[in-house]
XYZ file of C-alpha atoms in Angstrom:
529
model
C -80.323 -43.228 -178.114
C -79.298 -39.460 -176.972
C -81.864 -37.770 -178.874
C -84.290 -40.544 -178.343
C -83.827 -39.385 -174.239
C -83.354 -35.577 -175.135
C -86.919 -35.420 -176.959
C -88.699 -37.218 -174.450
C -87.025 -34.811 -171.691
C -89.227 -32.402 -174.099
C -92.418 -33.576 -172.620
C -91.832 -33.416 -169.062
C -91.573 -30.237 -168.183
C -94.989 -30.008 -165.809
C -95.683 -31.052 -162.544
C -98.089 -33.270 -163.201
C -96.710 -36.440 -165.066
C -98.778 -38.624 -167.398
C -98.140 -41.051 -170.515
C -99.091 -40.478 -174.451
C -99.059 -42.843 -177.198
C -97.271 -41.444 -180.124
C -99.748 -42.248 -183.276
C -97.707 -41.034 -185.952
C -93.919 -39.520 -186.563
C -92.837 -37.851 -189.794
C -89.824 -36.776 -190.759
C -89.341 -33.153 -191.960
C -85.845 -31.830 -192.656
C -84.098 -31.050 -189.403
C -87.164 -31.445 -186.926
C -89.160 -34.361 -186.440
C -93.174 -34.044 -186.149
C -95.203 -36.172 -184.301
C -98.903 -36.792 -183.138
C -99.265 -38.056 -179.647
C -102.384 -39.887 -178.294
C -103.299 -38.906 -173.949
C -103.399 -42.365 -172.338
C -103.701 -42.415 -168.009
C -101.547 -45.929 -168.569
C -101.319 -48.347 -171.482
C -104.114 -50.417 -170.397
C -106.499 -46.984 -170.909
C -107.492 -43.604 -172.233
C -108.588 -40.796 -170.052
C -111.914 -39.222 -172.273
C -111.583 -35.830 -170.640
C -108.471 -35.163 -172.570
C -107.459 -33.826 -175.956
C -105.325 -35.376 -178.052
C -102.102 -33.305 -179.108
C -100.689 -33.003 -183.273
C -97.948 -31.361 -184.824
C -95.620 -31.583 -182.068
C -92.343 -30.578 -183.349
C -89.204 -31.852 -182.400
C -85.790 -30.297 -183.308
C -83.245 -32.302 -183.719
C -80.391 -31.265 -180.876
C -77.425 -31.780 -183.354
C -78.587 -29.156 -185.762
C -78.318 -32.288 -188.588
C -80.547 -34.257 -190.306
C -82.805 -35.783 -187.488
C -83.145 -39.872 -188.186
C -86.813 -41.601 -187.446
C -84.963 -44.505 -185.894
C -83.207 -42.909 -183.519
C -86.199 -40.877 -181.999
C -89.443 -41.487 -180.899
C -91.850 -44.128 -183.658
C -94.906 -45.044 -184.172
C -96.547 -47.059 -180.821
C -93.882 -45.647 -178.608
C -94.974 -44.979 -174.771
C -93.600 -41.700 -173.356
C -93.803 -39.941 -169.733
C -94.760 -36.566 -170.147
C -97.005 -33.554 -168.909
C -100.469 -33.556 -169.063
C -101.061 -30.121 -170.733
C -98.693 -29.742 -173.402
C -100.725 -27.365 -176.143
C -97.601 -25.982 -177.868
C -97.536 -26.329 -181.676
C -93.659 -26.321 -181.804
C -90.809 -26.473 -179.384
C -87.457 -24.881 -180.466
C -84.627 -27.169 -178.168
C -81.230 -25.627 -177.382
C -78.898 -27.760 -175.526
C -78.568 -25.205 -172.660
C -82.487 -25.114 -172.385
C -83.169 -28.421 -170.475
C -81.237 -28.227 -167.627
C -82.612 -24.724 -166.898
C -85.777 -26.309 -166.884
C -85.268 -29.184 -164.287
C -84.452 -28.324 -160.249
C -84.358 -30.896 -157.896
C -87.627 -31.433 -155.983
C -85.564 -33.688 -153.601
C -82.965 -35.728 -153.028
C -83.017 -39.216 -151.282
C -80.015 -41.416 -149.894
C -76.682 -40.163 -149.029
C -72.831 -41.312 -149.249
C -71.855 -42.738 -146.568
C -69.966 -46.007 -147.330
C -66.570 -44.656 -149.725
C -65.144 -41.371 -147.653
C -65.642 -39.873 -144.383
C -65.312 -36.301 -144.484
C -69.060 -35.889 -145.771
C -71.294 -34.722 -143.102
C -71.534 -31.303 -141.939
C -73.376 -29.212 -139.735
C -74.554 -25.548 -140.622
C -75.377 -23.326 -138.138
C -76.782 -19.808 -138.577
C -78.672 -16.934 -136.495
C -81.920 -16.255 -137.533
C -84.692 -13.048 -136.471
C -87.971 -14.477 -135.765
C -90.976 -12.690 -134.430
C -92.380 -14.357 -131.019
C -95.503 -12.584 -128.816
C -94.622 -9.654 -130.530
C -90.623 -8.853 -129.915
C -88.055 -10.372 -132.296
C -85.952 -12.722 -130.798
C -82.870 -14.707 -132.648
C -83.053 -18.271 -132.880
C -80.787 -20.746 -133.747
C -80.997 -22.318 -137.535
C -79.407 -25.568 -137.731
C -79.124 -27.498 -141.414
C -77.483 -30.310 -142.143
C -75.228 -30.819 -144.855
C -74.274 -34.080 -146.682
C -73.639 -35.639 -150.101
C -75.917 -37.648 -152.403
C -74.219 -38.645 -155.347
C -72.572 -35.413 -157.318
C -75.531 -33.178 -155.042
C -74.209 -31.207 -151.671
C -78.110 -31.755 -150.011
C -78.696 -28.758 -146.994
C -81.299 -29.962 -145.238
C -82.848 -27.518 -142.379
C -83.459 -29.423 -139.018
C -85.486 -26.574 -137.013
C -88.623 -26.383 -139.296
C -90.739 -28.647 -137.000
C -92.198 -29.883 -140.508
C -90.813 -32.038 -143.427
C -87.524 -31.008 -143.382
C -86.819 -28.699 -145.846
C -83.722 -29.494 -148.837
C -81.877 -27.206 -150.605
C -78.828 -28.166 -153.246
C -75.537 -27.232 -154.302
C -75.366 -29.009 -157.928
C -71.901 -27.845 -159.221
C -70.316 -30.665 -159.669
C -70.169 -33.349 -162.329
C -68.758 -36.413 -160.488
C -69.679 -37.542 -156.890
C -68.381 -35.891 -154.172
C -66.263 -37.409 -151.906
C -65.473 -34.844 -149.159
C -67.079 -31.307 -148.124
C -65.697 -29.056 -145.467
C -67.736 -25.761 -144.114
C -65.022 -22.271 -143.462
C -65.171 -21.123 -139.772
C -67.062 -18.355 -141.139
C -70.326 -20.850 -141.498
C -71.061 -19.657 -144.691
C -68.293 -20.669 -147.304
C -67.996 -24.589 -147.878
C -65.336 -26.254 -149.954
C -66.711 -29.644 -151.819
C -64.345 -32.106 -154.179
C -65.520 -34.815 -156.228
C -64.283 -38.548 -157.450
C -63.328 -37.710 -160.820
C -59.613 -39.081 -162.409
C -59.384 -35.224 -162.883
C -61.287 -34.122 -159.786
C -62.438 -30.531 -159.166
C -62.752 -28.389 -156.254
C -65.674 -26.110 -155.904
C -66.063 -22.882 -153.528
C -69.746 -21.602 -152.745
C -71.693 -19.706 -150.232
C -74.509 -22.032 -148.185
C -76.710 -19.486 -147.998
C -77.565 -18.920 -152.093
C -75.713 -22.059 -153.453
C -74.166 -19.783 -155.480
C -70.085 -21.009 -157.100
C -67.478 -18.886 -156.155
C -64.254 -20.620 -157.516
C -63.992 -23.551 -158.938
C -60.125 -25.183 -158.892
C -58.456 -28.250 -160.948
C -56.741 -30.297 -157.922
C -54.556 -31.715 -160.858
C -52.936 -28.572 -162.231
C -52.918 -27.720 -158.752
C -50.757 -30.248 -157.660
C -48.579 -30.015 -160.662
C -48.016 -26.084 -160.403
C -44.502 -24.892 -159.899
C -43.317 -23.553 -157.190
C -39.825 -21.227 -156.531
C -37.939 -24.487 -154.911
C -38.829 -26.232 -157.591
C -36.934 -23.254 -160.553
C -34.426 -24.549 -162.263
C -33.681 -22.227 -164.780
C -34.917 -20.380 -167.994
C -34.971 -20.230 -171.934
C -36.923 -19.075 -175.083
C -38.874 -20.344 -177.660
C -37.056 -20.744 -181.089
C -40.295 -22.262 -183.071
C -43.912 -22.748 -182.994
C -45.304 -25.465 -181.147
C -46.479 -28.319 -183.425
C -48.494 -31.436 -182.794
C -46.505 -35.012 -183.054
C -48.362 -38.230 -182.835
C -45.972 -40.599 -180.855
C -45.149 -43.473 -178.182
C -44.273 -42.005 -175.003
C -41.146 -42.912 -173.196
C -42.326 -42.019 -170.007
C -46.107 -43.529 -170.258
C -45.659 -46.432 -172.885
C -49.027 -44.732 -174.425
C -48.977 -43.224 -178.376
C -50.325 -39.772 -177.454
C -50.485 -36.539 -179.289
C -47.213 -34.415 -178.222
C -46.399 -30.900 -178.491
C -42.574 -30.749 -180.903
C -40.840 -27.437 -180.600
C -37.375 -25.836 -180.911
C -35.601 -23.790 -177.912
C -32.680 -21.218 -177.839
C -30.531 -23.223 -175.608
C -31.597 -26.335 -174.229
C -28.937 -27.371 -172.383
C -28.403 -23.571 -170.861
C -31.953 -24.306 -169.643
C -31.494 -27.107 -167.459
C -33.900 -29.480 -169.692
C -33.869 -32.812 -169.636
C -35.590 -35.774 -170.059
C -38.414 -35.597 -167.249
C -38.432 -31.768 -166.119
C -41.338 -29.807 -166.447
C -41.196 -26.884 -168.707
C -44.314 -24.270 -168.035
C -44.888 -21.904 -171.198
C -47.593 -19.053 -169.956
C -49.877 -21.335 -168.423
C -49.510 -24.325 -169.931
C -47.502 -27.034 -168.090
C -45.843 -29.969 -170.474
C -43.316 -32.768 -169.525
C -40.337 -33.425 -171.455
C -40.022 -36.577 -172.829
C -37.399 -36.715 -175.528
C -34.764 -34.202 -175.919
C -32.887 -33.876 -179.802
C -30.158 -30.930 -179.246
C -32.162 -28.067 -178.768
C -35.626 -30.029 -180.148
C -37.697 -31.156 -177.575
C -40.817 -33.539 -177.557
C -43.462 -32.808 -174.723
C -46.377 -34.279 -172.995
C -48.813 -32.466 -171.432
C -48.840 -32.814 -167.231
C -52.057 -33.109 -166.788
C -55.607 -32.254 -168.210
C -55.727 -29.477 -166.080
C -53.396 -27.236 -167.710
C -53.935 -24.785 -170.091
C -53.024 -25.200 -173.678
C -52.076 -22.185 -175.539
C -50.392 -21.015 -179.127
C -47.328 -19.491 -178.394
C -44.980 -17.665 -180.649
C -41.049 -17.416 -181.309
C -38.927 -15.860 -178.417
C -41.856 -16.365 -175.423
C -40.290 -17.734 -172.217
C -39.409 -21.365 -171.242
C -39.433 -21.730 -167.586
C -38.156 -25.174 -166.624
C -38.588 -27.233 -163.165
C -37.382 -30.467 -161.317
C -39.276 -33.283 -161.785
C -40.453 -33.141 -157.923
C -43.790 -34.868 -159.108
C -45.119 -37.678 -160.953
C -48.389 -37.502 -162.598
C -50.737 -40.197 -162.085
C -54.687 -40.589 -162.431
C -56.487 -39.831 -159.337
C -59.151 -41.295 -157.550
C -60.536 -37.847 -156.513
C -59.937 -36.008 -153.484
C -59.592 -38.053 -149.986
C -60.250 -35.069 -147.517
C -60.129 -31.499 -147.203
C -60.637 -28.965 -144.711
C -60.094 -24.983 -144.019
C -57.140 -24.007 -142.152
C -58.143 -22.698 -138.514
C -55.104 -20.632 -137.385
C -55.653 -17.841 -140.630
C -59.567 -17.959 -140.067
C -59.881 -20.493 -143.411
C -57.459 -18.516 -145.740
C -55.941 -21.562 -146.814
C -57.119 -24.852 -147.987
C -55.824 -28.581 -147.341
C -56.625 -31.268 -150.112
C -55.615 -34.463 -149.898
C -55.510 -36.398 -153.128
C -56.904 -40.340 -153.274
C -53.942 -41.532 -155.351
C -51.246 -43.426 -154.579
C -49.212 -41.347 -152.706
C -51.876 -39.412 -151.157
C -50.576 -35.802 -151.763
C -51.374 -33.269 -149.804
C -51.986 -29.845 -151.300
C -52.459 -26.121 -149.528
C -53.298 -23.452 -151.312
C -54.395 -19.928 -150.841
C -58.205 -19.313 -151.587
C -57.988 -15.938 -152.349
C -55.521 -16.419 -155.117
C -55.313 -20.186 -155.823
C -51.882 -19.874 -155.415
C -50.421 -23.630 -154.223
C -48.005 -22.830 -151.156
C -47.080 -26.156 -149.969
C -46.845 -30.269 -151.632
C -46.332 -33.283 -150.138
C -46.658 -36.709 -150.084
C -48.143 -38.356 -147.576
C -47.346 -41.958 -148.424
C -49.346 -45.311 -149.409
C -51.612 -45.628 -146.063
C -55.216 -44.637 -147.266
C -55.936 -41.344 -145.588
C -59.577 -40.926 -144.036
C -59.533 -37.346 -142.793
C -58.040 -34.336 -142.146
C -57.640 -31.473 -138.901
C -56.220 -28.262 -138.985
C -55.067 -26.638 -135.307
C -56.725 -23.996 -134.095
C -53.858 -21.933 -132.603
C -50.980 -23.237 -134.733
C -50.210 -23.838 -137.983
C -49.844 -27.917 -137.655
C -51.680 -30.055 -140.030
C -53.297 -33.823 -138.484
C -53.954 -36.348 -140.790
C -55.501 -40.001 -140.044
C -56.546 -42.913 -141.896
C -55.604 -46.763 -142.686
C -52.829 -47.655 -140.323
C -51.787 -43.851 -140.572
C -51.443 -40.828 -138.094
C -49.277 -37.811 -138.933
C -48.712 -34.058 -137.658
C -47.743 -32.019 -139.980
C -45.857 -28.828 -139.681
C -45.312 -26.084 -142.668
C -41.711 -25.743 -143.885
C -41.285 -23.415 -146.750
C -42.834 -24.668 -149.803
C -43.077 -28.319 -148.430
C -44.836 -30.347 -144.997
C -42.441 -31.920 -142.299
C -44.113 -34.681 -140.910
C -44.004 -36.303 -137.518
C -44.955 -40.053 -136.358
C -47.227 -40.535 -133.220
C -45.334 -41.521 -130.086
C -47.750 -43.493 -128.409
C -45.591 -44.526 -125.650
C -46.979 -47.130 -123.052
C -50.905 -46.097 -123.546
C -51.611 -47.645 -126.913
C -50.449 -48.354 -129.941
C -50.477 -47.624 -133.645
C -53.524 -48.277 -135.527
C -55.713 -47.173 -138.079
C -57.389 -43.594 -137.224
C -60.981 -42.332 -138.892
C -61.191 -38.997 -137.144
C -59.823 -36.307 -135.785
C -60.782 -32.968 -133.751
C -59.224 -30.620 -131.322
C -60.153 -29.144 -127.493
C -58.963 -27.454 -124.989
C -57.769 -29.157 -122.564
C -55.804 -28.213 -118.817
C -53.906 -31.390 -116.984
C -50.622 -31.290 -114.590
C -47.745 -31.146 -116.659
C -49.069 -29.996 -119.905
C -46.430 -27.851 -121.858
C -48.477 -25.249 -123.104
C -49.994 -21.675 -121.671
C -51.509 -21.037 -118.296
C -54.902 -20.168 -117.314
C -56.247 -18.096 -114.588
C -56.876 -21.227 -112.243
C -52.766 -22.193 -112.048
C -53.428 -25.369 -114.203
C -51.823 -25.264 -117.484
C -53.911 -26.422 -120.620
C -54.135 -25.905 -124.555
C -55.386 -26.963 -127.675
C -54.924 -30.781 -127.666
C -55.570 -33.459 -130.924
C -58.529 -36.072 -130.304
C -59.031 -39.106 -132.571
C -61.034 -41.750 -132.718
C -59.441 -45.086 -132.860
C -60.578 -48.359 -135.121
C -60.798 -50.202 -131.914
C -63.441 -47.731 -129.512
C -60.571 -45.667 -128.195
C -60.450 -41.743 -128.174
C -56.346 -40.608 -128.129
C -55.366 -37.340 -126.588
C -52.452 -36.031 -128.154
C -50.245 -33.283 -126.786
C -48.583 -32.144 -130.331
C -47.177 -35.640 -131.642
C -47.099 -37.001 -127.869
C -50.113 -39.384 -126.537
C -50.960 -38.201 -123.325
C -54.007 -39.307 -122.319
C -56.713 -42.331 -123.729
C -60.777 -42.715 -122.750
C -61.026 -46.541 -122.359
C -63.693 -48.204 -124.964
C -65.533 -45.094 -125.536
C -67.396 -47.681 -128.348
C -67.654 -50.789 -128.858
C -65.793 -50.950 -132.302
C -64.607 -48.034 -134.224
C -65.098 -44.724 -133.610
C -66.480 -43.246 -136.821
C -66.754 -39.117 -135.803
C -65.747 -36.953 -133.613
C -67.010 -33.254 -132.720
C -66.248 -30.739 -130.659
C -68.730 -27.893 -130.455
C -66.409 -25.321 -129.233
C -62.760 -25.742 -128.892
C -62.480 -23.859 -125.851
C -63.794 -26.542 -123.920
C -63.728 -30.254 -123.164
C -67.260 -31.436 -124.254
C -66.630 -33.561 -127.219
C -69.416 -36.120 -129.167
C -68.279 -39.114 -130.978
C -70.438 -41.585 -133.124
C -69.549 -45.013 -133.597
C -70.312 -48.212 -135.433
C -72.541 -49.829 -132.691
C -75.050 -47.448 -133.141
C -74.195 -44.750 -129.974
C -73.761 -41.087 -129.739
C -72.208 -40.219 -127.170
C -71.191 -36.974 -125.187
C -68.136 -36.754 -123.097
C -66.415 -34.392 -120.549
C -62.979 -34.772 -120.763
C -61.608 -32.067 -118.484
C -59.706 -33.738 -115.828
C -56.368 -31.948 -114.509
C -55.193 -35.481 -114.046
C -51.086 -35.234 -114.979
C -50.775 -37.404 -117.752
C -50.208 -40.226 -118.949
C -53.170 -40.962 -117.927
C -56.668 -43.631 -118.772
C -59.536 -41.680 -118.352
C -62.291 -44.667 -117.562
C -65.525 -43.832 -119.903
C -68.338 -44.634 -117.308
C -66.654 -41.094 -115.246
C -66.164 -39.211 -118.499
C -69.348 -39.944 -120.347
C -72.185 -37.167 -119.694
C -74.984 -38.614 -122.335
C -75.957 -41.305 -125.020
C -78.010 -41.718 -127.363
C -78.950 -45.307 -128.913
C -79.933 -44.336 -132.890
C -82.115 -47.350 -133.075
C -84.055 -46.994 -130.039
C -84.516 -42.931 -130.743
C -86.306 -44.055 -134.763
C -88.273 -46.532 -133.195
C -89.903 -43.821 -131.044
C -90.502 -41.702 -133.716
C -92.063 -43.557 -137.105
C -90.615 -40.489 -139.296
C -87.481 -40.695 -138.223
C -84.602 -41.502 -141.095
C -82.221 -43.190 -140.647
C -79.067 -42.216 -143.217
């Protein structure tokens, strides 16, 4: 049972980690005393060690603590090998506090993409006597609900540090051009977004992608009323979900004057509810989402109601997400795992959502923002779309693909600069004109180089399969690295002045490879993710 687990998380506090037999458990009001016995294993004692009485438990509920449910007579249980207290007083806050990670093993790598990062950071170190500033590079990637940082340059067992903020796994983690800030989102039906700083791990702001997604916005005003009663609580069947659920039953001034109907979403303070019945001027509500706040509110407060411009569902969690480039990562892009794949940007400074849309049915794998405009890429499952801000809302555009290749499904996506005859962007010094250009990496080996929603130019089988990552180190230039499913990194040049369209042949654009295989077989501590 819970307290069963909760006491014996009592005696394992220490580093070192042994068993005792308990010999004897009595039961006195709300705490629990018992008598353990130091055993090495269950087949033996260890002589050289006392054995411990009057160990008190507390029950956690603050109620009568039950012998059954806790530790008896015979039990085994893990715990620390010098535990001398006489009594232990347990809050519920007090054993979390007491347990860190000492490290983390295994990593996500089969349900999203978006979960591997690389942290880079300037460091001072002291060499023959001058101080000189050395690169620190960590890696960054997800085990289970942990964000694991894990420094590469140590020369030693890598050392891990954790962000442990969240509460379901986390699908998707994205790092703010400032290489400090990172942005992670988890799984959950009612997924969360959290903002921290790498360096201390500490939570900045943490944001409901739900109420986000549900928030109001000035297209969406219809029009506005007042309260005329207290809110009460209904039990009913809902019209809209075919669920019994507990409703929220008020009166209004003027319904009708408000724009409310069946559907529309009426936002009271900060609470959000959806109508679902309409009597006159008596509504019955739902709440949107769990996200929202619920409040008491009294006669005459204000009713603001909006279209019905979107439909709640349960979410899988949060697809991708990524800082926006062009604003130096004022702005975040979510996008949502449910079934129309919604696509959220808000501001991080105030939380503030500025534009919704949905991106359709194709799962979505990943997510680019452009460097030097405000265009949005995303790619996944038979899906490609550029996206372009329009008020409150996206505008997308399809791929034209032309004669080069074709539609497919997408897992990646990057941006370089890029100079070929007949671009239509700026100049350089040299006479050739060149700009910011989309990359992505194909399902079958290809890398696309787009030209805003135009394919202009393709590298022929890059891999052999899909391509599963690209990066671009600095997107001032053409180097780019791509990793793929047969087991290659590989590092490309892809400045060619070549007018486009044009195939760019991978044995002249390829500068390096690595096989992964053949590089841990060289070295016996290598891992392998």
């Amino acid at each position: 049972g819970d307290e069963k687990f909760r006491a014996r998380t009592i005696f394992m506090m220490k580093d070192a980690e042994h068993f005792f037999q308990v010999k004897s458990v009595q039961n006195e009001r709300d705490a629990l005393v018992v008598d353990l016995k130091f055993i090495n294993d269950p087949d033996g004692a260890d002589p050289g060690c006392e054995d411990l009485s009057g160990i008190v438990i507390q029950n956690l509920n603050e109620q009568t603590a039950d012998e059954s449910s806790m530790l008896r007579k015979g039990d085994y249980t893990k715990t620390a090998k010098n535990v001398v207290v006489s009594s232990v007083a347990v809050a519920k806050e007090w054993i979390p506090q007491r347990l860190e990670i000492e490290r983390a093993y295994g990593y996500n790598g089969s349900q999203t993409c978006c979960n591997l990062q690389m942290l880079t950071s300037y460091v001072d170190q002291q060499v023959n006597g001058s101080m000189v500033q050395t690169d620190k590079i960590q890696l960054m990637y997800t085990a289970g609900n942990v964000v694991v940082m894990e420094d590469c340059t140590s020369g030693k067992r890598a050392v891990q540090r954790f962000f442990c903020g969240h509460e379901e796994d986390i699908s998707c983690i994205a790092v703010h051009p400032n290489g400090f800030l990172v942005i992670s989102a988890d799984m959950g039906s009612e997924p969360t977004l959290k903002l921290w700083h790498s360096d201390t791990c500490a939570e900045i702001a943490e944001f409901s992608q739900s109420a986000l997604e549900i928030a109001p916005t000035v297209d969406d005003y219809i029009a506005m009323t007042h309260l005329a009663s207290t809110i009460k609580a209904l039990p009913t069947f809902g019209a809209l979900t075919r669920e019994r659920y507990i409703a929220a039953q008020f009166i209004v001034q003027e319904a009708r004057d408000g724009g409310i109907v069946r559907g529309v979403f009426l936002k009271i303070d900060k609470e959000i509810l959806c109508v679902d019945k309409v009597n006159g001027n008596q509504l019955v509500c739902k709440r949107a989402c769990q996200g929202t706040v619920a409040s008491r509110h009294t006669t005459g407060a204000a009713v603001h109601t909006y279209r019905p411009t979107y439909r709640h569902e349960q979410s899988g969690g949060i697809a991708a997400i990524a800082f926006t480039r062009l604003d130096y990562g004022k702005r975040i892009v979510s996008v949502s795992a449910n079934r129309t794949h919604t696509i959220v940007i808000y501001d991080v400074k105030t939380g503030r959502v500025t534009q919704r849309s949905e991106a359709g049915n194709q799962e979505i794998l990943a997510v680019g923002t452009h460097p030097n405009d405000d265009v949005i890429v995303t790619c996944g499952v038979d899906h490609l779309m550029f996206w372009k801000v329009a008020g409150t809302k996206l505008k997308g555009s399809r791929p034209n693909v032309g004669v080069l290749g074709r539609e497919q499904t997408f897992l990646c996506v990057d941006f370089c600069y890029l100079q070929y005859q007949g671009y239509g962007g700026e100049y350089r010094a040299d006479g050739c004109p060149g700009g910011i250009v989309t990359l992505t990496g194909s399902a079958d080996g290809y890398i696309y180089v787009w030209e805003h929603n135009i394919l202009k130019k393709i590298v022929n089988l890059a891999h052999t399969g899909p391509i599963f990552d690209l990066f671009v180190p600095n997107t001032n230039d053409a180097i780019v690295h791509t990793a793929g499913q047969d087991g290659f990194v590989r590092m490309w040049n892809l400045s060619d002045q070549t007018a486009a369209p044009h195939v760019m042949l991978a044995d002249e654009r390829m500068m390096a490879e690595f096989c992964i295989e053949d590089l841990a077989k060289k070295d016996k501590h290598a891992k392998l993710a």
